[in-house]
Backbone atoms as SQL, in Angstrom:
CREATE TABLE atoms (id INTEGER PRIMARY KEY, chain TEXT, resi INTEGER, resn TEXT, atom TEXT, x REAL, y REAL, z REAL);
INSERT INTO atoms VALUES
  (1, 'A', 1, 'MET', 'N', 18.820, 22.023, 16.073),
  (2, 'A', 1, 'MET', 'CA', 18.754, 20.586, 16.265),
  (3, 'A', 1, 'MET', 'C', 17.330, 20.199, 16.642),
  (4, 'A', 2, 'PHE', 'N', 17.025, 18.955, 16.601),
  (5, 'A', 2, 'PHE', 'CA', 15.684, 18.419, 16.772),
  (6, 'A', 2, 'PHE', 'C', 15.316, 18.140, 18.220),
  (7, 'A', 3, 'LEU', 'N', 16.158, 18.453, 19.192),
  (8, 'A', 3, 'LEU', 'CA', 15.879, 18.159, 20.600),
  (9, 'A', 3, 'LEU', 'C', 15.273, 19.362, 21.304),
  (10, 'A', 4, 'PRO', 'N', 14.317, 19.141, 22.193),
  (11, 'A', 4, 'PRO', 'CA', 13.785, 20.242, 22.990),
  (12, 'A', 4, 'PRO', 'C', 14.842, 20.771, 23.960),
  (13, 'A', 5, 'GLN', 'N', 14.658, 21.983, 24.419),
  (14, 'A', 5, 'GLN', 'CA', 15.632, 22.617, 25.308),
  (15, 'A', 5, 'GLN', 'C', 15.728, 21.931, 26.664),
  (16, 'A', 6, 'ASN', 'N', 14.647, 21.418, 27.192),
  (17, 'A', 6, 'ASN', 'CA', 14.629, 20.900, 28.562),
  (18, 'A', 6, 'ASN', 'C', 14.760, 19.382, 28.629),
  (19, 'A', 7, 'MET', 'N', 15.520, 18.792, 27.753),
  (20, 'A', 7, 'MET', 'CA', 15.681, 17.337, 27.717),
  (21, 'A', 7, 'MET', 'C', 17.026, 16.949, 28.325),
  (22, 'A', 8, 'ARG', 'N', 17.033, 15.862, 29.078),
  (23, 'A', 8, 'ARG', 'CA', 18.276, 15.323, 29.622),
  (24, 'A', 8, 'ARG', 'C', 18.994, 14.572, 28.506),
  (25, 'A', 9, 'ILE', 'N', 20.270, 14.884, 28.293),
  (26, 'A', 9, 'ILE', 'CA', 21.071, 14.264, 27.244),
  (27, 'A', 9, 'ILE', 'C', 22.222, 13.522, 27.911),
  (28, 'A', 10, 'VAL', 'N', 22.348, 12.236, 27.599),
  (29, 'A', 10, 'VAL', 'CA', 23.366, 11.402, 28.233),
  (30, 'A', 10, 'VAL', 'C', 24.197, 10.717, 27.158),
  (31, 'A', 11, 'LEU', 'N', 25.517, 10.742, 27.338),
  (32, 'A', 11, 'LEU', 'CA', 26.443, 10.048, 26.453),
  (33, 'A', 11, 'LEU', 'C', 26.915, 8.783, 27.154),
  (34, 'A', 12, 'VAL', 'N', 26.633, 7.627, 26.570),
  (35, 'A', 12, 'VAL', 'CA', 27.084, 6.346, 27.114),
  (36, 'A', 12, 'VAL', 'C', 28.521, 6.141, 26.657),
  (37, 'A', 13, 'ARG', 'N', 29.423, 5.934, 27.601),
  (38, 'A', 13, 'ARG', 'CA', 30.844, 5.847, 27.275),
  (39, 'A', 13, 'ARG', 'C', 31.337, 4.424, 27.095),
  (40, 'A', 14, 'GLU', 'N', 30.433, 3.460, 27.063),
  (41, 'A', 14, 'GLU', 'CA', 30.785, 2.082, 26.726),
  (42, 'A', 14, 'GLU', 'C', 30.372, 1.837, 25.281),
  (43, 'A', 15, 'PRO', 'N', 31.150, 1.059, 24.522),
  (44, 'A', 15, 'PRO', 'CA', 30.726, 0.765, 23.153),
  (45, 'A', 15, 'PRO', 'C', 29.436, -0.050, 23.129),
  (46, 'A', 16, 'VAL', 'N', 28.538, 0.316, 22.219),
  (47, 'A', 16, 'VAL', 'CA', 27.258, -0.369, 22.036),
  (48, 'A', 16, 'VAL', 'C', 27.164, -0.743, 20.562),
  (49, 'A', 17, 'SER', 'N', 26.710, -1.935, 20.271),
  (50, 'A', 17, 'SER', 'CA', 26.628, -2.404, 18.890),
  (51, 'A', 17, 'SER', 'C', 25.832, -1.430, 18.025),
  (52, 'A', 18, 'GLY', 'N', 26.376, -1.110, 16.863),
  (53, 'A', 18, 'GLY', 'CA', 25.695, -0.237, 15.924),
  (54, 'A', 18, 'GLY', 'C', 24.503, -0.894, 15.256),
  (55, 'A', 19, 'ARG', 'N', 24.345, -2.204, 15.440),
  (56, 'A', 19, 'ARG', 'CA', 23.227, -2.935, 14.842),
  (57, 'A', 19, 'ARG', 'C', 21.974, -2.897, 15.709),
  (58, 'A', 20, 'PHE', 'N', 22.101, -2.454, 16.948),
  (59, 'A', 20, 'PHE', 'CA', 20.936, -2.413, 17.833),
  (60, 'A', 20, 'PHE', 'C', 19.922, -1.411, 17.308),
  (61, 'A', 21, 'GLY', 'N', 18.670, -1.800, 17.321),
  (62, 'A', 21, 'GLY', 'CA', 17.589, -0.932, 16.880),
  (63, 'A', 21, 'GLY', 'C', 16.908, -0.251, 18.050),
  (64, 'A', 22, 'MET', 'N', 15.799, 0.393, 17.750),
  (65, 'A', 22, 'MET', 'CA', 15.088, 1.179, 18.748),
  (66, 'A', 22, 'MET', 'C', 14.602, 0.325, 19.914),
  (67, 'A', 23, 'TYR', 'N', 14.031, -0.829, 19.634),
  (68, 'A', 23, 'TYR', 'CA', 13.450, -1.639, 20.704),
  (69, 'A', 23, 'TYR', 'C', 14.520, -2.225, 21.622),
  (70, 'A', 24, 'ARG', 'N', 15.630, -2.641, 21.056),
  (71, 'A', 24, 'ARG', 'CA', 16.720, -3.188, 21.880),
  (72, 'A', 24, 'ARG', 'C', 17.344, -2.098, 22.745),
  (73, 'A', 25, 'LEU', 'N', 17.567, -0.918, 22.176),
  (74, 'A', 25, 'LEU', 'CA', 18.137, 0.182, 22.952),
  (75, 'A', 25, 'LEU', 'C', 17.169, 0.659, 24.032),
  (76, 'A', 26, 'LEU', 'N', 15.882, 0.703, 23.712),
  (77, 'A', 26, 'LEU', 'CA', 14.887, 1.109, 24.706),
  (78, 'A', 26, 'LEU', 'C', 14.815, 0.091, 25.842),
  (79, 'A', 27, 'ALA', 'N', 14.925, -1.191, 25.527),
  (80, 'A', 27, 'ALA', 'CA', 14.930, -2.224, 26.568),
  (81, 'A', 27, 'ALA', 'C', 16.153, -2.081, 27.465),
  (82, 'A', 28, 'GLN', 'N', 17.311, -1.804, 26.878),
  (83, 'A', 28, 'GLN', 'CA', 18.514, -1.616, 27.687),
  (84, 'A', 28, 'GLN', 'C', 18.417, -0.362, 28.545),
  (85, 'A', 29, 'LEU', 'N', 17.832, 0.684, 27.997),
  (86, 'A', 29, 'LEU', 'CA', 17.638, 1.911, 28.765),
  (87, 'A', 29, 'LEU', 'C', 16.687, 1.670, 29.929),
  (88, 'A', 30, 'SER', 'N', 15.601, 0.962, 29.689),
  (89, 'A', 30, 'SER', 'CA', 14.619, 0.670, 30.739),
  (90, 'A', 30, 'SER', 'C', 15.193, -0.220, 31.832),
  (91, 'A', 31, 'ASN', 'N', 16.085, -1.141, 31.463),
  (92, 'A', 31, 'ASN', 'CA', 16.700, -2.049, 32.429),
  (93, 'A', 31, 'ASN', 'C', 17.958, -1.474, 33.071),
  (94, 'A', 32, 'ASN', 'N', 18.275, -0.221, 32.777),
  (95, 'A', 32, 'ASN', 'CA', 19.439, 0.486, 33.318),
  (96, 'A', 32, 'ASN', 'C', 20.758, -0.196, 32.948),
  (97, 'A', 33, 'ALA', 'N', 20.816, -0.814, 31.783),
  (98, 'A', 33, 'ALA', 'CA', 22.051, -1.453, 31.326),
  (99, 'A', 33, 'ALA', 'C', 23.141, -0.430, 31.028),
  (100, 'A', 34, 'PHE', 'N', 22.760, 0.801, 30.731),
  (101, 'A', 34, 'PHE', 'CA', 23.729, 1.853, 30.437),
  (102, 'A', 34, 'PHE', 'C', 24.174, 2.600, 31.691),
  (103, 'A', 35, 'GLY', 'N', 23.532, 2.360, 32.822),
  (104, 'A', 35, 'GLY', 'CA', 23.868, 3.065, 34.055),
  (105, 'A', 35, 'GLY', 'C', 23.364, 4.492, 34.097),
  (106, 'A', 36, 'VAL', 'N', 22.316, 4.773, 33.351),
  (107, 'A', 36, 'VAL', 'CA', 21.784, 6.128, 33.233),
  (108, 'A', 36, 'VAL', 'C', 20.849, 6.478, 34.385),
  (109, 'A', 37, 'GLY', 'N', 20.116, 5.512, 34.901),
  (110, 'A', 37, 'GLY', 'CA', 19.180, 5.768, 35.992),
  (111, 'A', 37, 'GLY', 'C', 17.920, 6.483, 35.542),
  (112, 'A', 38, 'TRP', 'N', 17.390, 6.105, 34.392),
  (113, 'A', 38, 'TRP', 'CA', 16.177, 6.722, 33.846),
  (114, 'A', 38, 'TRP', 'C', 14.961, 6.140, 34.545),
  (115, 'A', 39, 'ASN', 'N', 14.000, 7.000, 34.887),
  (116, 'A', 39, 'ASN', 'CA', 12.818, 6.549, 35.632),
  (117, 'A', 39, 'ASN', 'C', 11.670, 6.093, 34.739),
  (118, 'A', 40, 'GLY', 'N', 11.799, 6.175, 33.438),
  (119, 'A', 40, 'GLY', 'CA', 10.758, 5.731, 32.526),
  (120, 'A', 40, 'GLY', 'C', 9.740, 6.791, 32.176),
  (121, 'A', 41, 'VAL', 'N', 9.843, 7.967, 32.781),
  (122, 'A', 41, 'VAL', 'CA', 8.872, 9.036, 32.555),
  (123, 'A', 41, 'VAL', 'C', 9.534, 10.276, 31.958),
  (124, 'A', 42, 'ASP', 'N', 10.680, 10.656, 32.475),
  (125, 'A', 42, 'ASP', 'CA', 11.341, 11.897, 32.058),
  (126, 'A', 42, 'ASP', 'C', 11.781, 11.846, 30.600),
  (127, 'A', 43, 'ARG', 'N', 11.868, 13.035, 30.003),
  (128, 'A', 43, 'ARG', 'CA', 12.404, 13.147, 28.647),
  (129, 'A', 43, 'ARG', 'C', 13.900, 12.880, 28.697),
  (130, 'A', 44, 'ILE', 'N', 14.378, 12.074, 27.758),
  (131, 'A', 44, 'ILE', 'CA', 15.798, 11.729, 27.749),
  (132, 'A', 44, 'ILE', 'C', 16.251, 11.444, 26.325),
  (133, 'A', 45, 'ALA', 'N', 17.499, 11.765, 26.062),
  (134, 'A', 45, 'ALA', 'CA', 18.168, 11.395, 24.816),
  (135, 'A', 45, 'ALA', 'C', 19.458, 10.694, 25.208),
  (136, 'A', 46, 'VAL', 'N', 19.654, 9.482, 24.709),
  (137, 'A', 46, 'VAL', 'CA', 20.837, 8.692, 25.043),
  (138, 'A', 46, 'VAL', 'C', 21.637, 8.466, 23.769),
  (139, 'A', 47, 'LEU', 'N', 22.898, 8.891, 23.798),
  (140, 'A', 47, 'LEU', 'CA', 23.783, 8.787, 22.645),
  (141, 'A', 47, 'LEU', 'C', 24.778, 7.660, 22.875),
  (142, 'A', 48, 'THR', 'N', 24.873, 6.738, 21.910),
  (143, 'A', 48, 'THR', 'CA', 25.817, 5.625, 21.991),
  (144, 'A', 48, 'THR', 'C', 26.684, 5.601, 20.737),
  (145, 'A', 49, 'PHE', 'N', 27.835, 4.959, 20.857),
  (146, 'A', 49, 'PHE', 'CA', 28.753, 4.783, 19.734),
  (147, 'A', 49, 'PHE', 'C', 29.147, 3.317, 19.650),
  (148, 'A', 50, 'ASN', 'N', 29.455, 2.853, 18.434),
  (149, 'A', 50, 'ASN', 'CA', 29.947, 1.486, 18.301),
  (150, 'A', 50, 'ASN', 'C', 31.427, 1.442, 18.680),
  (151, 'A', 51, 'LYS', 'N', 31.995, 0.250, 18.721),
  (152, 'A', 51, 'LYS', 'CA', 33.368, 0.067, 19.191),
  (153, 'A', 51, 'LYS', 'C', 34.377, 0.809, 18.316),
  (154, 'A', 52, 'LYS', 'N', 34.137, 0.850, 17.013),
  (155, 'A', 52, 'LYS', 'CA', 35.058, 1.536, 16.097),
  (156, 'A', 52, 'LYS', 'C', 34.840, 3.043, 16.051),
  (157, 'A', 53, 'ARG', 'N', 33.794, 3.522, 16.710),
  (158, 'A', 53, 'ARG', 'CA', 33.424, 4.946, 16.768),
  (159, 'A', 53, 'ARG', 'C', 33.090, 5.512, 15.382),
  (160, 'A', 54, 'THR', 'N', 32.467, 4.693, 14.546),
  (161, 'A', 54, 'THR', 'CA', 32.034, 5.156, 13.229),
  (162, 'A', 54, 'THR', 'C', 30.521, 5.296, 13.134),
  (163, 'A', 55, 'ILE', 'N', 29.793, 4.768, 14.116),
  (164, 'A', 55, 'ILE', 'CA', 28.329, 4.856, 14.128),
  (165, 'A', 55, 'ILE', 'C', 27.882, 5.486, 15.440),
  (166, 'A', 56, 'ALA', 'N', 27.157, 6.581, 15.337),
  (167, 'A', 56, 'ALA', 'CA', 26.544, 7.225, 16.502),
  (168, 'A', 56, 'ALA', 'C', 25.047, 6.958, 16.432),
  (169, 'A', 57, 'THR', 'N', 24.483, 6.445, 17.519),
  (170, 'A', 57, 'THR', 'CA', 23.059, 6.146, 17.589),
  (171, 'A', 57, 'THR', 'C', 22.473, 6.875, 18.784),
  (172, 'A', 58, 'MET', 'N', 21.379, 7.582, 18.570),
  (173, 'A', 58, 'MET', 'CA', 20.724, 8.301, 19.653),
  (174, 'A', 58, 'MET', 'C', 19.274, 7.861, 19.737),
  (175, 'A', 59, 'ILE', 'N', 18.868, 7.436, 20.932),
  (176, 'A', 59, 'ILE', 'CA', 17.469, 7.117, 21.186),
  (177, 'A', 59, 'ILE', 'C', 16.894, 8.270, 21.993),
  (178, 'A', 60, 'ILE', 'N', 15.749, 8.765, 21.549),
  (179, 'A', 60, 'ILE', 'CA', 15.112, 9.933, 22.149),
  (180, 'A', 60, 'ILE', 'C', 13.732, 9.525, 22.636),
  (181, 'A', 61, 'VAL', 'N', 13.467, 9.764, 23.915),
  (182, 'A', 61, 'VAL', 'CA', 12.162, 9.459, 24.499),
  (183, 'A', 61, 'VAL', 'C', 11.596, 10.762, 25.039),
  (184, 'A', 62, 'ASP', 'N', 10.427, 11.156, 24.525),
  (185, 'A', 62, 'ASP', 'CA', 9.767, 12.371, 25.009),
  (186, 'A', 62, 'ASP', 'C', 8.260, 12.152, 25.016),
  (187, 'A', 63, 'SER', 'N', 7.511, 13.222, 25.188),
  (188, 'A', 63, 'SER', 'CA', 6.056, 13.106, 25.311),
  (189, 'A', 63, 'SER', 'C', 5.379, 12.638, 24.020),
  (190, 'A', 64, 'SER', 'N', 6.030, 12.801, 22.877),
  (191, 'A', 64, 'SER', 'CA', 5.420, 12.373, 21.618),
  (192, 'A', 64, 'SER', 'C', 5.788, 10.947, 21.234),
  (193, 'A', 65, 'GLY', 'N', 6.687, 10.300, 21.975),
  (194, 'A', 65, 'GLY', 'CA', 7.044, 8.919, 21.684),
  (195, 'A', 65, 'GLY', 'C', 8.538, 8.691, 21.720),
  (196, 'A', 66, 'THR', 'N', 8.971, 7.660, 21.010),
  (197, 'A', 66, 'THR', 'CA', 10.377, 7.265, 20.969),
  (198, 'A', 66, 'THR', 'C', 10.887, 7.383, 19.543),
  (199, 'A', 67, 'SER', 'N', 12.096, 7.937, 19.407),
  (200, 'A', 67, 'SER', 'CA', 12.712, 8.098, 18.090),
  (201, 'A', 67, 'SER', 'C', 14.126, 7.549, 18.130),
  (202, 'A', 68, 'LEU', 'N', 14.615, 7.152, 16.974),
  (203, 'A', 68, 'LEU', 'CA', 15.984, 6.676, 16.841),
  (204, 'A', 68, 'LEU', 'C', 16.650, 7.464, 15.725),
  (205, 'A', 69, 'VAL', 'N', 17.819, 8.010, 16.018),
  (206, 'A', 69, 'VAL', 'CA', 18.587, 8.766, 15.038),
  (207, 'A', 69, 'VAL', 'C', 19.959, 8.114, 14.947),
  (208, 'A', 70, 'ARG', 'N', 20.441, 7.898, 13.734),
  (209, 'A', 70, 'ARG', 'CA', 21.736, 7.244, 13.555),
  (210, 'A', 70, 'ARG', 'C', 22.559, 8.031, 12.545),
  (211, 'A', 71, 'ARG', 'N', 23.846, 8.201, 12.848),
  (212, 'A', 71, 'ARG', 'CA', 24.771, 8.832, 11.912),
  (213, 'A', 71, 'ARG', 'C', 25.935, 7.883, 11.694),
  (214, 'A', 72, 'VAL', 'N', 26.211, 7.567, 10.437),
  (215, 'A', 72, 'VAL', 'CA', 27.282, 6.639, 10.078),
  (216, 'A', 72, 'VAL', 'C', 28.344, 7.414, 9.305),
  (217, 'A', 73, 'LEU', 'N', 29.598, 7.283, 9.740),
  (218, 'A', 73, 'LEU', 'CA', 30.711, 7.919, 9.048),
  (219, 'A', 73, 'LEU', 'C', 31.349, 6.914, 8.097),
  (220, 'A', 74, 'ASN', 'N', 31.487, 7.287, 6.841),
  (221, 'A', 74, 'ASN', 'CA', 32.156, 6.421, 5.872),
  (222, 'A', 74, 'ASN', 'C', 33.665, 6.529, 5.975),
  (223, 'A', 75, 'SER', 'N', 34.147, 7.661, 6.467),
  (224, 'A', 75, 'SER', 'CA', 35.579, 7.828, 6.717),
  (225, 'A', 75, 'SER', 'C', 35.739, 8.640, 7.994),
  (226, 'A', 76, 'GLY', 'N', 36.785, 8.361, 8.724),
  (227, 'A', 76, 'GLY', 'CA', 37.029, 9.047, 9.986),
  (228, 'A', 76, 'GLY', 'C', 36.282, 8.397, 11.139),
  (229, 'A', 77, 'ARG', 'N', 36.458, 8.995, 12.315),
  (230, 'A', 77, 'ARG', 'CA', 35.824, 8.492, 13.531),
  (231, 'A', 77, 'ARG', 'C', 35.345, 9.657, 14.373),
  (232, 'A', 78, 'PHE', 'N', 34.372, 9.377, 15.219),
  (233, 'A', 78, 'PHE', 'CA', 33.943, 10.373, 16.188),
  (234, 'A', 78, 'PHE', 'C', 35.024, 10.494, 17.254),
  (235, 'A', 79, 'ASP', 'N', 35.318, 11.714, 17.664),
  (236, 'A', 79, 'ASP', 'CA', 36.381, 11.980, 18.631),
  (237, 'A', 79, 'ASP', 'C', 35.828, 11.862, 20.047),
  (238, 'A', 80, 'ILE', 'N', 35.658, 10.635, 20.486),
  (239, 'A', 80, 'ILE', 'CA', 35.126, 10.358, 21.817),
  (240, 'A', 80, 'ILE', 'C', 35.869, 9.146, 22.363),
  (241, 'A', 81, 'GLU', 'N', 36.173, 9.159, 23.653),
  (242, 'A', 81, 'GLU', 'CA', 36.887, 8.046, 24.276),
  (243, 'A', 81, 'GLU', 'C', 35.882, 7.069, 24.867),
  (244, 'A', 82, 'LEU', 'N', 35.951, 5.822, 24.429),
  (245, 'A', 82, 'LEU', 'CA', 35.045, 4.777, 24.922),
  (246, 'A', 82, 'LEU', 'C', 35.842, 3.728, 25.680),
  (247, 'A', 83, 'ASP', 'N', 35.255, 3.193, 26.727),
  (248, 'A', 83, 'ASP', 'CA', 35.879, 2.122, 27.490),
  (249, 'A', 83, 'ASP', 'C', 34.817, 1.438, 28.323),
  (250, 'A', 84, 'GLU', 'N', 35.010, 0.168, 28.598),
  (251, 'A', 84, 'GLU', 'CA', 34.058, -0.581, 29.418),
  (252, 'A', 84, 'GLU', 'C', 34.040, -0.029, 30.838),
  (253, 'A', 85, 'GLY', 'N', 32.868, 0.092, 31.400),
  (254, 'A', 85, 'GLY', 'CA', 32.724, 0.476, 32.797),
  (255, 'A', 85, 'GLY', 'C', 32.812, 1.957, 33.090),
  (256, 'A', 86, 'LYS', 'N', 32.918, 2.793, 32.075),
  (257, 'A', 86, 'LYS', 'CA', 32.970, 4.234, 32.329),
  (258, 'A', 86, 'LYS', 'C', 31.581, 4.769, 32.627),
  (259, 'A', 87, 'ILE', 'N', 31.513, 5.769, 33.469),
  (260, 'A', 87, 'ILE', 'CA', 30.246, 6.367, 33.881),
  (261, 'A', 87, 'ILE', 'C', 29.699, 7.227, 32.741),
  (262, 'A', 88, 'PRO', 'N', 28.392, 7.149, 32.453),
  (263, 'A', 88, 'PRO', 'CA', 27.800, 7.997, 31.414),
  (264, 'A', 88, 'PRO', 'C', 27.950, 9.479, 31.759),
  (265, 'A', 89, 'LEU', 'N', 28.089, 10.303, 30.733),
  (266, 'A', 89, 'LEU', 'CA', 28.242, 11.745, 30.902),
  (267, 'A', 89, 'LEU', 'C', 26.966, 12.464, 30.511),
  (268, 'A', 90, 'SER', 'N', 26.655, 13.527, 31.232),
  (269, 'A', 90, 'SER', 'CA', 25.546, 14.397, 30.838),
  (270, 'A', 90, 'SER', 'C', 26.090, 15.459, 29.900),
  (271, 'A', 91, 'TYR', 'N', 25.356, 15.735, 28.855),
  (272, 'A', 91, 'TYR', 'CA', 25.752, 16.719, 27.850),
  (273, 'A', 91, 'TYR', 'C', 24.697, 17.805, 27.760),
  (274, 'A', 92, 'THR', 'N', 25.123, 18.978, 27.308),
  (275, 'A', 92, 'THR', 'CA', 24.170, 20.030, 26.975),
  (276, 'A', 92, 'THR', 'C', 23.840, 19.902, 25.490),
  (277, 'A', 93, 'ARG', 'N', 22.814, 20.587, 25.097),
  (278, 'A', 93, 'ARG', 'CA', 22.394, 20.528, 23.696),
  (279, 'A', 93, 'ARG', 'C', 23.484, 21.061, 22.767),
  (280, 'A', 94, 'SER', 'N', 24.132, 22.148, 23.143),
  (281, 'A', 94, 'SER', 'CA', 25.177, 22.729, 22.299),
  (282, 'A', 94, 'SER', 'C', 26.408, 21.821, 22.220),
  (283, 'A', 95, 'GLU', 'N', 26.765, 21.146, 23.326),
  (284, 'A', 95, 'GLU', 'CA', 27.890, 20.207, 23.299),
  (285, 'A', 95, 'GLU', 'C', 27.592, 19.027, 22.381),
  (286, 'A', 96, 'LEU', 'N', 26.362, 18.557, 22.406),
  (287, 'A', 96, 'LEU', 'CA', 25.962, 17.447, 21.543),
  (288, 'A', 96, 'LEU', 'C', 26.020, 17.859, 20.075),
  (289, 'A', 97, 'GLU', 'N', 25.517, 19.039, 19.762),
  (290, 'A', 97, 'GLU', 'CA', 25.567, 19.529, 18.384),
  (291, 'A', 97, 'GLU', 'C', 27.004, 19.632, 17.902),
  (292, 'A', 98, 'GLU', 'N', 27.888, 20.139, 18.761),
  (293, 'A', 98, 'GLU', 'CA', 29.292, 20.282, 18.390),
  (294, 'A', 98, 'GLU', 'C', 29.938, 18.915, 18.164),
  (295, 'A', 99, 'LEU', 'N', 29.649, 17.958, 19.029),
  (296, 'A', 99, 'LEU', 'CA', 30.216, 16.618, 18.889),
  (297, 'A', 99, 'LEU', 'C', 29.781, 15.962, 17.581),
  (298, 'A', 100, 'LEU', 'N', 28.514, 16.040, 17.257),
  (299, 'A', 100, 'LEU', 'CA', 28.005, 15.374, 16.058),
  (300, 'A', 100, 'LEU', 'C', 28.337, 16.122, 14.777),
  (301, 'A', 101, 'ARG', 'N', 28.529, 17.413, 14.857),
  (302, 'A', 101, 'ARG', 'CA', 28.779, 18.202, 13.658),
  (303, 'A', 101, 'ARG', 'C', 30.265, 18.301, 13.331),
  (304, 'A', 102, 'LEU', 'N', 31.117, 18.539, 14.339),
  (305, 'A', 102, 'LEU', 'CA', 32.514, 18.848, 14.075),
  (306, 'A', 102, 'LEU', 'C', 33.441, 17.646, 14.098),
  (307, 'A', 103, 'ASP', 'N', 33.138, 16.636, 14.869),
  (308, 'A', 103, 'ASP', 'CA', 34.064, 15.519, 15.042),
  (309, 'A', 103, 'ASP', 'C', 33.850, 14.444, 13.996),
  (310, 'A', 104, 'THR', 'N', 34.088, 14.803, 12.761),
  (311, 'A', 104, 'THR', 'CA', 33.942, 13.829, 11.684),
  (312, 'A', 104, 'THR', 'C', 35.176, 13.832, 10.818);
């Protein structure tokens, strides 16, 4: 996978619009709208899903800049439970790979 080994990976468990781009997601991350508690300096990858769980969007902030990765399912859904007000989960790199690769 494209993530460094020592990066914090967070799964936001509230639905986030699949139309949001890099700048909108970065603004929400900076304003702590996701409840992640990012300090603006540390390396972080934040994974969000839309309400229908067909679009996974990940914003990655590291020393080389900010990146946005999106995966759209034409059929099926990601096997993740979303609800308003749920606390974000920390993931390991292998758990993230398994979620994005197998749950389609």
